[in-house]
Amino acid sequence: MKSISNIFAIFFSCMLGLTSQTEAQEEQSQQPDAQQQEEEKDIPVITNPAVFNEKDLDKLLEKQREYIKKHYPDYKIFGEGQEQDYFDSRHYSEFDLQNEDEEWVLTIRFDIEEAYQAYMKKHQKEIEREAARLIREGLIKIE
């Protein structure tokens, strides 16, 4: 159910155009402060440390969690989500890891594009009905 919520969030932001082009341009022009840049560049990101032959999105995400727990036993997952990369437009799952001192030390990303597309195709009608309901109830506003 949690992944459906994440998928809905991604779907709505992509398909309903909630973020205008002007906002995106303003965001690009804003530069993070020096401390934020320093923190971000110190956190290593590992992309696709393993490839899983799984088309079911929920099962794929579970295999990725198991992989991280097995191969990074000294770290704990404290942040988890899905995103669409701005550069290659592919969908990724992302796991932020922290050490025993609760410091963010590593981010691991997995390409989930094929499983994401299969999920979207399978659930398209359900997503459309849910989107219509959320719009009707005023939880999502289209401007």
mmCIF file of C-alpha atoms in Angstrom:
data_model
loop_
_atom_site.group_PDB
_atom_site.id
_atom_site.type_symbol
_atom_site.label_atom_id
_atom_site.label_comp_id
_atom_site.label_asym_id
_atom_site.label_seq_id
_atom_site.Cartn_x
_atom_site.Cartn_y
_atom_site.Cartn_z
ATOM 1 C CA MET A 1 0.000 0.000 0.000
ATOM 2 C CA LYS A 2 2.888 2.328 0.801
ATOM 3 C CA SER A 3 4.341 1.856 -2.682
ATOM 4 C CA ILE A 4 0.937 2.619 -4.217
ATOM 5 C CA SER A 5 0.941 5.940 -2.356
ATOM 6 C CA ASN A 6 4.428 6.668 -3.640
ATOM 7 C CA ILE A 7 3.384 5.732 -7.169
ATOM 8 C CA PHE A 8 0.331 7.986 -6.904
ATOM 9 C CA ALA A 9 2.512 10.873 -5.784
ATOM 10 C CA ILE A 10 4.907 10.362 -8.681
ATOM 11 C CA PHE A 11 2.070 9.855 -11.148
ATOM 12 C CA PHE A 12 0.208 12.987 -10.103
ATOM 13 C CA SER A 13 3.259 15.202 -10.164
ATOM 14 C CA CYS A 14 4.158 13.924 -13.636
ATOM 15 C CA MET A 15 0.745 13.549 -15.267
ATOM 16 C CA LEU A 16 -1.222 16.408 -13.778
ATOM 17 C CA GLY A 17 1.499 19.007 -14.171
ATOM 18 C CA LEU A 18 1.309 20.277 -10.603
ATOM 19 C CA THR A 19 4.768 21.749 -10.888
ATOM 20 C CA SER A 20 4.860 24.526 -13.418
ATOM 21 C CA GLN A 21 7.790 25.185 -15.691
ATOM 22 C CA THR A 22 8.298 28.566 -14.031
ATOM 23 C CA GLU A 23 8.709 26.973 -10.619
ATOM 24 C CA ALA A 24 11.231 24.517 -12.034
ATOM 25 C CA GLN A 25 13.247 27.357 -13.552
ATOM 26 C CA GLU A 26 13.187 29.295 -10.278
ATOM 27 C CA GLU A 27 14.305 26.204 -8.382
ATOM 28 C CA GLN A 28 17.222 25.688 -10.754
ATOM 29 C CA SER A 29 18.333 29.280 -10.325
ATOM 30 C CA GLN A 30 18.375 29.013 -6.517
ATOM 31 C CA GLN A 31 21.736 27.864 -5.206
ATOM 32 C CA PRO A 32 21.931 25.908 -1.934
ATOM 33 C CA ASP A 33 23.981 27.483 0.808
ATOM 34 C CA ALA A 34 27.628 26.472 1.293
ATOM 35 C CA GLN A 35 26.923 24.204 4.291
ATOM 36 C CA GLN A 36 24.246 22.263 2.389
ATOM 37 C CA GLN A 37 26.550 21.852 -0.613
ATOM 38 C CA GLU A 38 29.335 20.600 1.675
ATOM 39 C CA GLU A 39 27.018 18.061 3.343
ATOM 40 C CA GLU A 40 25.614 16.783 0.058
ATOM 41 C CA LYS A 41 28.946 16.308 -1.662
ATOM 42 C CA ASP A 42 30.252 14.266 1.279
ATOM 43 C CA ILE A 43 27.479 11.645 1.025
ATOM 44 C CA PRO A 44 28.473 8.963 -1.500
ATOM 45 C CA VAL A 45 25.812 7.586 -3.806
ATOM 46 C CA ILE A 46 26.003 4.065 -5.172
ATOM 47 C CA THR A 47 23.763 3.372 -8.156
ATOM 48 C CA ASN A 48 22.749 -0.151 -9.167
ATOM 49 C CA PRO A 49 25.083 -2.224 -6.986
ATOM 50 C CA ALA A 50 22.981 -5.240 -8.053
ATOM 51 C CA VAL A 51 20.425 -5.962 -10.761
ATOM 52 C CA PHE A 52 17.342 -8.008 -9.915
ATOM 53 C CA ASN A 53 15.260 -9.884 -12.477
ATOM 54 C CA GLU A 54 11.918 -8.919 -10.954
ATOM 55 C CA LYS A 55 9.021 -7.160 -12.690
ATOM 56 C CA ASP A 56 6.716 -6.873 -9.653
ATOM 57 C CA LEU A 57 7.477 -3.499 -8.061
ATOM 58 C CA ASP A 58 6.694 -4.496 -4.462
ATOM 59 C CA LYS A 59 8.763 -7.686 -4.704
ATOM 60 C CA LEU A 60 11.610 -5.757 -6.338
ATOM 61 C CA LEU A 61 11.690 -3.187 -3.543
ATOM 62 C CA GLU A 62 11.702 -5.960 -0.941
ATOM 63 C CA LYS A 63 14.634 -7.686 -2.681
ATOM 64 C CA GLN A 64 16.499 -4.379 -2.687
ATOM 65 C CA ARG A 65 15.890 -3.918 1.061
ATOM 66 C CA GLU A 66 17.143 -7.466 1.698
ATOM 67 C CA TYR A 67 20.239 -6.809 -0.434
ATOM 68 C CA ILE A 68 21.073 -3.691 1.578
ATOM 69 C CA LYS A 69 20.562 -5.450 4.913
ATOM 70 C CA LYS A 70 22.811 -8.311 3.794
ATOM 71 C CA HIS A 71 25.606 -6.281 2.177
ATOM 72 C CA TYR A 72 25.567 -3.236 4.493
ATOM 73 C CA PRO A 73 24.930 -4.789 7.932
ATOM 74 C CA ASP A 74 26.646 -1.957 9.811
ATOM 75 C CA TYR A 75 24.125 0.593 8.498
ATOM 76 C CA LYS A 76 20.430 1.164 9.052
ATOM 77 C CA ILE A 77 17.947 2.358 6.415
ATOM 78 C CA PHE A 78 16.538 5.650 7.680
ATOM 79 C CA GLY A 79 15.110 7.043 4.471
ATOM 80 C CA GLU A 80 13.487 5.305 1.559
ATOM 81 C CA GLY A 81 11.659 6.532 -1.506
ATOM 82 C CA GLN A 82 11.275 6.589 -5.237
ATOM 83 C CA GLU A 83 12.181 9.313 -7.681
ATOM 84 C CA GLN A 84 12.389 10.102 -11.345
ATOM 85 C CA ASP A 85 15.852 11.250 -12.350
ATOM 86 C CA TYR A 86 15.888 14.648 -14.078
ATOM 87 C CA PHE A 87 18.776 13.734 -16.348
ATOM 88 C CA ASP A 88 17.828 10.311 -17.707
ATOM 89 C CA SER A 89 14.070 10.335 -16.851
ATOM 90 C CA ARG A 90 14.309 6.846 -15.358
ATOM 91 C CA HIS A 91 12.681 5.872 -12.078
ATOM 92 C CA TYR A 92 14.880 4.876 -9.142
ATOM 93 C CA SER A 93 14.338 3.570 -5.648
ATOM 94 C CA GLU A 94 16.562 5.301 -3.137
ATOM 95 C CA PHE A 95 17.725 4.138 0.280
ATOM 96 C CA ASP A 96 19.514 6.479 2.687
ATOM 97 C CA LEU A 97 21.721 4.692 5.226
ATOM 98 C CA GLN A 98 22.959 5.870 8.586
ATOM 99 C CA ASN A 99 25.653 4.584 10.908
ATOM 100 C CA GLU A 100 25.307 3.729 14.597
ATOM 101 C CA ASP A 101 25.815 7.427 15.446
ATOM 102 C CA GLU A 102 22.711 8.166 13.334
ATOM 103 C CA GLU A 103 24.743 10.070 10.745
ATOM 104 C CA TRP A 104 23.696 9.866 7.101
ATOM 105 C CA VAL A 105 26.645 8.147 5.439
ATOM 106 C CA LEU A 106 25.487 6.564 2.177
ATOM 107 C CA THR A 107 22.727 6.575 -0.421
ATOM 108 C CA ILE A 108 22.018 3.556 -2.582
ATOM 109 C CA ARG A 109 19.890 3.865 -5.721
ATOM 110 C CA PHE A 110 18.423 1.090 -7.857
ATOM 111 C CA ASP A 111 16.930 1.479 -11.322
ATOM 112 C CA ILE A 112 13.268 0.397 -11.120
ATOM 113 C CA GLU A 113 12.099 1.692 -14.512
ATOM 114 C CA GLU A 114 10.867 -1.617 -15.966
ATOM 115 C CA ALA A 115 8.995 -2.639 -12.815
ATOM 116 C CA TYR A 116 7.575 0.885 -12.474
ATOM 117 C CA GLN A 117 6.261 0.885 -16.067
ATOM 118 C CA ALA A 118 4.761 -2.603 -15.634
ATOM 119 C CA TYR A 119 3.066 -1.436 -12.419
ATOM 120 C CA MET A 120 1.686 1.689 -14.078
ATOM 121 C CA LYS A 121 0.344 -0.298 -17.032
ATOM 122 C CA LYS A 122 -1.277 -2.873 -14.751
ATOM 123 C CA HIS A 123 -2.875 -0.263 -12.471
ATOM 124 C CA GLN A 124 -3.675 2.507 -14.970
ATOM 125 C CA LYS A 125 -7.485 2.338 -14.588
ATOM 126 C CA GLU A 126 -7.234 2.177 -10.798
ATOM 127 C CA ILE A 127 -4.914 5.184 -10.789
ATOM 128 C CA GLU A 128 -7.252 7.157 -13.056
ATOM 129 C CA ARG A 129 -10.252 6.406 -10.789
ATOM 130 C CA GLU A 130 -8.275 7.357 -7.680
ATOM 131 C CA ALA A 131 -7.068 10.587 -9.322
ATOM 132 C CA ALA A 132 -10.639 11.520 -10.274
ATOM 133 C CA ARG A 133 -11.803 10.824 -6.709
ATOM 134 C CA LEU A 134 -9.027 12.951 -5.184
ATOM 135 C CA ILE A 135 -9.834 15.812 -7.561
ATOM 136 C CA ARG A 136 -13.580 15.523 -6.804
ATOM 137 C CA GLU A 137 -12.907 15.610 -3.068
ATOM 138 C CA GLY A 138 -10.699 18.665 -3.486
ATOM 139 C CA LEU A 139 -7.555 16.939 -2.193
ATOM 140 C CA ILE A 140 -5.817 17.691 -5.490
ATOM 141 C CA LYS A 141 -6.381 20.986 -7.247
ATOM 142 C CA ILE A 142 -5.578 21.541 -10.884
ATOM 143 C CA GLU A 143 -4.765 25.110 -11.785
#
